[in-house]
Every structure is written in structure tokens, then in C-alpha cells.
């Protein structure tokens, strides 16, 4: 700091002053050129150039947020990367669940990471995300920088070019390649009356959540049900209507057609993609890109295709890094991108850059632009090649050097959906993507060897790994892994198939155990010091309407038809009604163990896109979005299996 303040103020003053005045800085020497001897002049010049060099060098040590650094060093030129320490991540500030949001499956409770923790948006917190994004928002608006990335790849934004290609895509051909009708024979209506009633209840919950959003927060990102107003936040780079885009497919699947039409009309007339805000690449991808893609594939409405291709192009500059590993935050207007302030040494997050593959393959498919696929294949290539400690994938990677920055491994926050997208890439490729398959099963083997544990009480759980030391906790986010391991079971090595299905069932059971006594689960729960799937810290006790446990029930039901999964799902419905339903919507709660409920005043958009959708599917017949034809992205947006040969032939037929 001394260098920064003092040396830099010298460089600012000296060039603008006549020499006589700069003598202030070199006492005892007359600075007028006339009064100096040659050797003095030489020493003075040497001193001056030393100062300039030092000042410039000092810029590299300034935090990213300092304006001076932004002026001299463009973000995309990448700061030097050094190996970060765990301390950086372990600093927490007390979280206020009222503002906590939940991006990435990636969180550690209501504690928000100080440096804009999200594990934050990732894990818990929009609040952290908002902070980091917000703080940059003010000084990020230099027009010079705004032009920067556009010129980098002429294939990125040629709207006319993509428009042409996009219109060449044949929706009819795509439909012919589905094995079964998307909505089943009878929209998945179950034959037994109890299940039907339960399904109707879930539909009513969706309508209630939607109506209140519409009434109090229409066009904003999420509803605040206690204060009856809207929330915008900073995660989506100035985009609006997150709850609308996230709900399109749920409304359609549930047959809430009037509501679906309202949503579609809003997208048509009001979804403005010309925004100049800073967005989480991950969140925009899973919610907006995923939501628009599945709305298109389910309905064939051209508007969704147009919007999603346009939005996809805005995300491409995030990949302009030395390795092609995208940074976490991007300004949707200028294309400038940077890493989260809380991420160690400017690193990118595994679950963020590893959760783009499904959507980007579909963007190429719809637009005819191969660039989307190239970007994610490049990530794949790097991850495949890099050395992995014990076969594990750490959560932090430098987009500059392509090396791991920290050895923290987790199937929950910060890691989670990377693994999910490996197996789903394989399934979505009609089981042709052998590379994804291999990476998934090797990763699973390493996870089983190093992370999977049995508690003294007999519960199976997946611990976290910090440089070889186990942290005996699981986040709510990690509970999606029951479903993931379940859907991957059948394609594993023959002798392992039953084992994987059993493991999936055991993890789902453990997560169900964590749902007590309110029948809603905490953000994180532990298995040490006598704890058996319970939150031991007050700050881990919140529940923000997350879907992961219910998601696993849904998959396990489809895979086994064991009635307990429907019973557990129904328990969750009753608990949501009892503890989370308020007069104007659904709200997260601050403490799942408290006898008196305290609400956080946030109806997360993923409650509509995921939690309620998975519950509805749980109480539907399996032919509603059959798993042979559809994979769900990490925000529960269904994307169709790509059957290349069939599509090719069908296009010819047309
Ligand atoms: C959702 O946005 C997605 O499921 C994401 O992968 C993780 N976090 C939330 C839900 O908890």
C-alpha cells in the first residue's frame, strides 16, 4: 500500500510540474536542468525510471476493484495467478438468510463468504454475488472496454448469419426423433386417485406461487412474499423476469396454459437482452438459457429459439481467456469478464465452467453455430488432460494457467453439477459421448474411494475433501447426487450397476434423514461429534426452498418404483405447506429446527422451476418427459437427447 499510494502519487505529479517545482521531491538538488551536473541528471533520470517501473509493477498487486488497475490492465489480460490458501475461503460473515439466494449447488450454509461468497450465488448466496457484482458495476462502464471482446471472434455475433442458420433448424424433424410423445399418452396422469390428488395439490401450489409472483413482482426476478414486492438482484446482469423464464416449462407441463401464455407473451414483448449488467455466467446459463431452450423444445415457439441464440452469443466473450476456461462473471453488454472476488487467486469454479455443456450443445444445434460446442469441448479437453489429485477434481482452477488453485473437492457446493453434466452429456448424446462416460465413471470411482463414508449410525454420506483431510459434512446441494448416481447406474461397469443403484438409494435415504423434525432439511448437516445428518451450527439451519432432496426422490421413484419415494415427497409437500406457505407465496425459512417459524421473505425462482416440477413428476406417470428422450439440466429444464443420425436423415426427408 505504501508503494501504491506514495510511488504512484509521484508519477502523477512529476510529469505535470516544471522541473523547478519538482525539487520538492528531491531535497538538496536544484531540478532546473541548468543547475544539474551531468551525473546528477543521470541519477535523477535513473531514479525517475525506477519509480515508473515500480508503480507499474505495483499495479499487479492491487485488488481487481481498484480503478487504476482497471485503466491500465484490462481484465481479460489476466492477473497473475498464485496458489491461494484455504483461509481466504474460510472467512465468513454472518449471513442474513433474508437475502440469501442459491445459485450453484454449492453452499455452506447461511454464512456468506466474505469475499462475496456464494459459494454464494453458488452456495448460498446471492448476497455475496450481489456484493461483488455490484461493487464492480459502478466503474465497469467504460465504453472503450465495452467494445473489446466483440471483435475477437467474428463468428460470435453475426446475427444475420446465425439467424439464417437458426431458421434452418427443423422443429418437425426434431420431434420425429423423439422415441415417445413428450407429455406422454395422457399428460402423465396417474391412474390411482391418491396420487392424482397429490399431483393436483402440487399444481395448485404452482398456481399459487405464480399468481402471487404475477400480482406483486411481475417482470422482476423473484417474489418477496412477506413484503409483497419484487427482487431483482445482481446475478442476472440486468436481465429481468427470472421467475417467468424459469417457470415456462413447469407451467406448460402442468397444463397451466393461460399462465404459460402470459409467460410466453412476456418473453416476446419484454425480455430485453440488451443489458449492460454483470451476470453470473452459470446462473444465466442454467436459468435463462436452460429455461428458453426447454420452452422451445416443448412448444416449438420460434420466439424462444430466437431469444436463446441471441442470449447465448452474449455469453461467449466469457471464454476469452488464455485457456478458454471461462471466468465466472460477465458484463452482458460489453462482454468483459472477470473472476468472482471470493474465488481463490482469480480462479474459475468447477461447478460453474463445468455446467455449460448441455445447453451449449443445444445452442449449436439450434443456431448452426459450432462455436458453442467448441467452447465447451475445449473445457472438457483441458479437464481430461490435467493431472487430478487421487483422480479427484478440485473446485478451483486458474483460467490463466489451467492449473488447480486449491485442493478442495466436493460433490456439493462448487463441484456438484460438473459431475451431473458429465453423466448427462453422455445420456444426452444418445449414449455416444464415450469421453464423458469415461470421465464420469472415473470421477465416481475416485469419489467413492476418497469421499464416500459411513457414519457410526450407519448412514452413507459423501464428505468433502480438503487437501487430503475429510470434512464430515454434506450440503443440501450434495443431495442431488442420489438421483445422479441412480441415473448413471445402468451404464456403469456391469459388476458395479447394482452397487451404484444401492449407493444412490443410501444417499437418498441419508438426505431424507436430514429432513427432520419439520420434514424440511438444513443447508448443511454433519456426521461428526455425535451428529447424524444434523446441522450443528445455527448458520446451517436454513432452508431456502431448495429442490435437491426431492430431485433424488423423483429419480429414485422412476428407477425403482419403491413407494417410499412418493411418501417422502408427500411429506415434503405437507411441510412446505405448513412452514413455507404464507399469504402471498412461498418463503424459505431460517431454522428448520425451530418450533416457531421465521421466514426469509424470498420465493426463489428455482422453487418454480425445480422443486415443484420434480414433485409434479414424482406424482405423474413415467411417460411424462420420459428419461429415454429427455435429460434435465441442473435447473430442472428438460433438454432432448440429440439423436444425430436421426436428425440428419429427417432433415433430408424434409
Ligand atoms: C439451482 O439453481 C440449481 O439446482 C443449481 O444447480 C444449484 N442451486 C439451485 C438450487 O438449490
XYZ file of C-alpha atoms in Angstrom, residues 200-524:
325
model
C -53.299 -31.749 -8.183
C -52.096 -30.329 -4.893
C -48.651 -29.655 -6.373
C -50.278 -27.969 -9.360
C -52.272 -25.769 -7.016
C -49.036 -24.808 -5.225
C -47.506 -23.815 -8.543
C -50.519 -21.708 -9.428
C -50.443 -20.049 -6.036
C -46.723 -19.285 -6.300
C -47.181 -17.985 -9.849
C -50.271 -15.869 -9.134
C -48.534 -14.133 -6.275
C -45.403 -13.522 -8.301
C -47.595 -12.089 -11.022
C -49.521 -9.910 -8.645
C -46.643 -8.468 -6.643
C -43.435 -8.924 -8.608
C -44.333 -9.260 -12.272
C -41.300 -8.735 -14.504
C -38.859 -8.667 -11.618
C -36.662 -11.633 -10.874
C -38.247 -13.087 -7.768
C -41.087 -12.526 -5.360
C -40.637 -11.365 -1.796
C -43.799 -12.862 -0.358
C -43.814 -11.176 3.057
C -43.236 -7.642 1.877
C -45.213 -8.361 -1.294
C -42.782 -6.878 -3.720
C -40.193 -7.959 -6.232
C -36.500 -8.662 -6.046
C -34.073 -8.018 -8.883
C -30.615 -8.715 -7.515
C -27.394 -8.686 -9.484
C -26.945 -12.266 -10.515
C -28.503 -11.958 -13.928
C -26.683 -8.991 -15.393
C -29.693 -6.738 -15.628
C -31.908 -9.403 -17.159
C -35.406 -9.465 -15.719
C -38.161 -11.996 -15.278
C -36.052 -14.898 -13.927
C -39.153 -16.460 -12.346
C -41.009 -16.203 -15.656
C -38.296 -17.828 -17.749
C -37.670 -20.452 -15.071
C -41.405 -21.277 -14.959
C -42.236 -21.595 -18.658
C -41.767 -25.357 -18.900
C -43.285 -26.112 -15.486
C -46.461 -24.219 -16.406
C -46.607 -25.985 -19.748
C -46.049 -29.452 -18.312
C -48.685 -28.897 -15.635
C -51.186 -27.744 -18.237
C -51.446 -24.247 -16.730
C -51.912 -22.913 -20.237
C -53.278 -19.475 -19.508
C -50.302 -18.819 -17.271
C -47.920 -20.284 -19.826
C -49.342 -17.941 -22.492
C -48.838 -14.926 -20.192
C -45.272 -16.012 -19.624
C -44.636 -16.505 -23.326
C -46.103 -13.113 -24.130
C -43.835 -11.508 -21.564
C -40.797 -13.174 -23.135
C -41.927 -11.984 -26.554
C -42.570 -8.387 -25.571
C -40.488 -7.717 -22.511
C -37.491 -9.975 -22.226
C -34.871 -7.419 -23.102
C -31.477 -8.943 -23.755
C -29.781 -5.630 -24.368
C -28.452 -5.221 -20.922
C -25.220 -3.851 -19.634
C -25.058 -5.542 -16.279
C -22.714 -8.041 -14.710
C -24.052 -11.529 -14.638
C -23.104 -14.910 -13.305
C -22.350 -16.942 -16.421
C -23.506 -20.064 -14.606
C -26.815 -18.664 -13.359
C -27.772 -17.063 -16.650
C -26.929 -20.278 -18.425
C -28.844 -22.693 -16.203
C -31.908 -20.496 -15.670
C -32.322 -18.349 -18.785
C -30.596 -20.402 -21.472
C -31.908 -23.646 -19.976
C -35.414 -22.236 -19.478
C -35.692 -20.853 -23.010
C -34.248 -23.984 -24.591
C -36.706 -26.308 -22.924
C -39.612 -23.944 -23.636
C -38.615 -24.097 -27.291
C -38.246 -27.848 -27.440
C -41.543 -28.436 -25.666
C -43.621 -25.937 -27.621
C -41.828 -25.184 -30.888
C -42.463 -21.443 -30.415
C -39.837 -19.642 -32.516
C -39.530 -16.740 -30.104
C -37.779 -18.943 -27.563
C -35.247 -20.078 -30.139
C -34.515 -16.540 -31.276
C -34.069 -15.283 -27.738
C -31.900 -18.137 -26.588
C -29.485 -17.913 -29.502
C -29.192 -14.164 -29.010
C -28.524 -14.650 -25.315
C -26.059 -17.472 -25.913
C -23.950 -15.202 -28.114
C -23.705 -12.686 -25.308
C -22.097 -15.295 -23.100
C -19.304 -16.234 -25.499
C -16.814 -13.494 -24.587
C -16.501 -15.044 -21.111
C -14.367 -17.731 -22.793
C -11.762 -15.248 -23.993
C -9.099 -16.332 -21.531
C -5.657 -17.825 -22.130
C -7.001 -21.329 -21.536
C -10.548 -20.889 -22.793
C -11.836 -21.691 -19.283
C -14.475 -19.002 -18.799
C -14.488 -16.616 -15.898
C -17.462 -16.573 -13.551
C -18.818 -13.085 -14.155
C -19.558 -11.373 -17.440
C -20.892 -7.987 -18.419
C -23.608 -8.886 -20.888
C -23.259 -5.575 -22.686
C -19.526 -5.166 -23.080
C -18.552 -8.808 -22.882
C -15.895 -8.019 -20.281
C -15.471 -10.875 -17.871
C -13.716 -11.494 -14.581
C -13.495 -13.945 -11.737
C -15.510 -13.800 -8.554
C -13.820 -11.698 -5.898
C -14.201 -14.534 -3.409
C -12.650 -17.178 -5.648
C -9.073 -18.001 -4.739
C -6.461 -16.212 -6.844
C -8.795 -15.277 -9.667
C -9.855 -18.853 -10.221
C -12.882 -20.183 -12.034
C -15.222 -22.594 -10.290
C -15.569 -26.218 -11.366
C -19.350 -26.307 -10.983
C -19.649 -23.089 -12.984
C -17.481 -23.755 -16.025
C -18.406 -27.430 -15.825
C -22.126 -26.733 -16.092
C -22.422 -25.363 -19.597
C -22.075 -28.426 -21.762
C -25.705 -29.456 -22.195
C -27.017 -26.004 -23.002
C -24.120 -25.085 -25.293
C -24.512 -28.221 -27.374
C -28.139 -27.288 -27.905
C -27.191 -23.720 -28.758
C -25.006 -25.054 -31.572
C -27.777 -27.348 -32.649
C -30.345 -24.565 -32.891
C -28.116 -21.834 -34.271
C -25.959 -23.917 -36.568
C -23.000 -22.139 -34.995
C -20.336 -24.670 -33.937
C -18.627 -22.150 -31.698
C -20.790 -23.008 -28.677
C -19.781 -26.646 -28.893
C -16.139 -25.780 -29.489
C -16.056 -23.694 -26.308
C -17.336 -26.442 -24.059
C -15.347 -29.164 -25.769
C -12.244 -27.142 -25.046
C -13.118 -27.113 -21.330
C -13.631 -30.851 -21.496
C -10.280 -31.350 -23.184
C -8.414 -29.388 -20.551
C -10.109 -31.184 -17.672
C -9.478 -34.536 -19.216
C -5.802 -33.820 -19.684
C -4.905 -32.143 -16.423
C -3.458 -34.201 -13.602
C -6.001 -34.901 -10.883
C -5.036 -35.455 -7.249
C -6.137 -39.019 -6.438
C -8.324 -38.858 -9.541
C -10.380 -36.061 -7.943
C -11.393 -32.747 -9.499
C -10.696 -29.790 -7.195
C -13.187 -26.934 -7.209
C -10.873 -24.064 -8.224
C -8.972 -23.766 -11.484
C -6.980 -20.873 -12.885
C -8.355 -19.689 -16.251
C -4.889 -18.285 -16.916
C -2.565 -21.201 -16.251
C -5.083 -24.019 -16.429
C -3.836 -25.389 -13.088
C -5.777 -26.217 -9.965
C -5.639 -23.395 -7.478
C -6.744 -25.209 -4.348
C -7.320 -28.789 -3.403
C -10.879 -28.587 -2.144
C -13.144 -31.279 -3.551
C -16.863 -31.504 -3.072
C -19.826 -33.152 -4.679
C -21.880 -30.383 -3.056
C -21.253 -26.690 -3.412
C -18.743 -25.571 -6.057
C -18.308 -29.026 -7.559
C -21.724 -30.684 -7.829
C -23.212 -30.036 -11.239
C -19.898 -30.625 -13.010
C -20.311 -34.347 -12.237
C -24.010 -34.145 -13.089
C -23.185 -32.725 -16.536
C -20.691 -35.483 -17.292
C -23.214 -38.278 -16.998
C -25.970 -36.162 -18.546
C -23.728 -35.272 -21.504
C -23.338 -38.959 -22.124
C -27.080 -39.590 -21.840
C -27.979 -36.540 -23.935
C -25.648 -37.716 -26.716
C -27.782 -40.831 -27.123
C -25.008 -42.609 -25.264
C -22.399 -41.842 -27.893
C -20.182 -39.440 -25.915
C -17.711 -42.020 -24.649
C -15.337 -39.407 -23.290
C -17.973 -38.002 -20.931
C -18.884 -41.503 -19.858
C -15.288 -42.382 -19.056
C -14.713 -39.145 -17.158
C -17.885 -39.635 -15.130
C -17.178 -43.201 -14.031
C -13.535 -42.465 -13.212
C -14.624 -39.463 -11.166
C -17.178 -41.625 -9.368
C -14.533 -44.204 -8.586
C -12.286 -41.541 -7.080
C -15.193 -40.091 -5.107
C -16.096 -43.482 -3.722
C -12.529 -44.251 -2.761
C -11.837 -40.913 -1.124
C -15.093 -39.242 -0.112
C -17.888 -41.746 0.493
C -18.214 -42.596 4.172
C -20.454 -44.493 6.574
C -21.470 -42.751 9.786
C -21.380 -44.535 13.166
C -25.163 -44.746 12.892
C -24.920 -46.464 9.508
C -25.748 -43.538 7.186
C -23.886 -43.302 3.896
C -22.671 -39.826 3.052
C -20.260 -38.014 0.753
C -17.768 -35.975 2.751
C -15.762 -33.011 1.478
C -12.017 -33.229 0.920
C -9.517 -30.508 1.739
C -6.050 -31.448 0.587
C -6.465 -34.987 1.845
C -8.357 -34.176 5.039
C -12.025 -35.080 5.227
C -14.666 -32.660 6.393
C -17.542 -34.865 7.552
C -20.398 -32.804 6.299
C -22.844 -32.785 3.424
C -24.595 -29.788 1.990
C -28.236 -29.875 0.948
C -26.888 -29.231 -2.533
C -24.964 -32.529 -2.451
C -28.255 -34.389 -2.081
C -28.832 -34.204 -5.824
C -26.173 -36.943 -6.041
C -28.640 -39.688 -5.063
C -30.515 -39.052 -8.308
C -27.366 -38.574 -10.344
C -25.773 -41.823 -9.216
C -29.125 -43.510 -9.817
C -29.450 -42.417 -13.444
C -25.815 -43.335 -14.071
C -26.118 -46.809 -12.552
C -27.254 -48.665 -15.649
C -24.378 -47.633 -17.856
C -21.612 -48.321 -15.351
C -19.408 -51.403 -15.462
C -21.718 -54.443 -15.312
C -20.476 -55.635 -11.934
C -20.998 -52.167 -10.462
C -24.563 -51.486 -11.607
C -26.404 -52.816 -8.609
C -23.810 -51.258 -6.379
C -24.422 -47.808 -7.883
C -28.159 -48.173 -7.524
C -27.714 -49.172 -3.873
C -25.372 -46.261 -3.278
C -27.908 -43.877 -4.841
C -30.639 -45.264 -2.569
C -28.414 -44.971 0.517
C -27.513 -41.353 -0.159
C -31.159 -40.504 -0.814
C -32.043 -42.195 2.466
C -29.412 -40.138 4.315
C -30.782 -36.932 2.815
C -34.279 -37.928 3.852
C -32.947 -38.462 7.381
C -31.698 -34.885 7.377
C -35.291 -33.739 6.803
C -36.476 -33.666 10.364
C -38.208 -32.778 12.605
C -40.032 -30.205 10.446
C -39.605 -32.546 7.462
C -37.563 -29.867 5.749
C -33.796 -30.086 5.661
C -30.978 -27.763 6.689
C -28.483 -26.215 4.279
C -25.680 -28.410 5.625
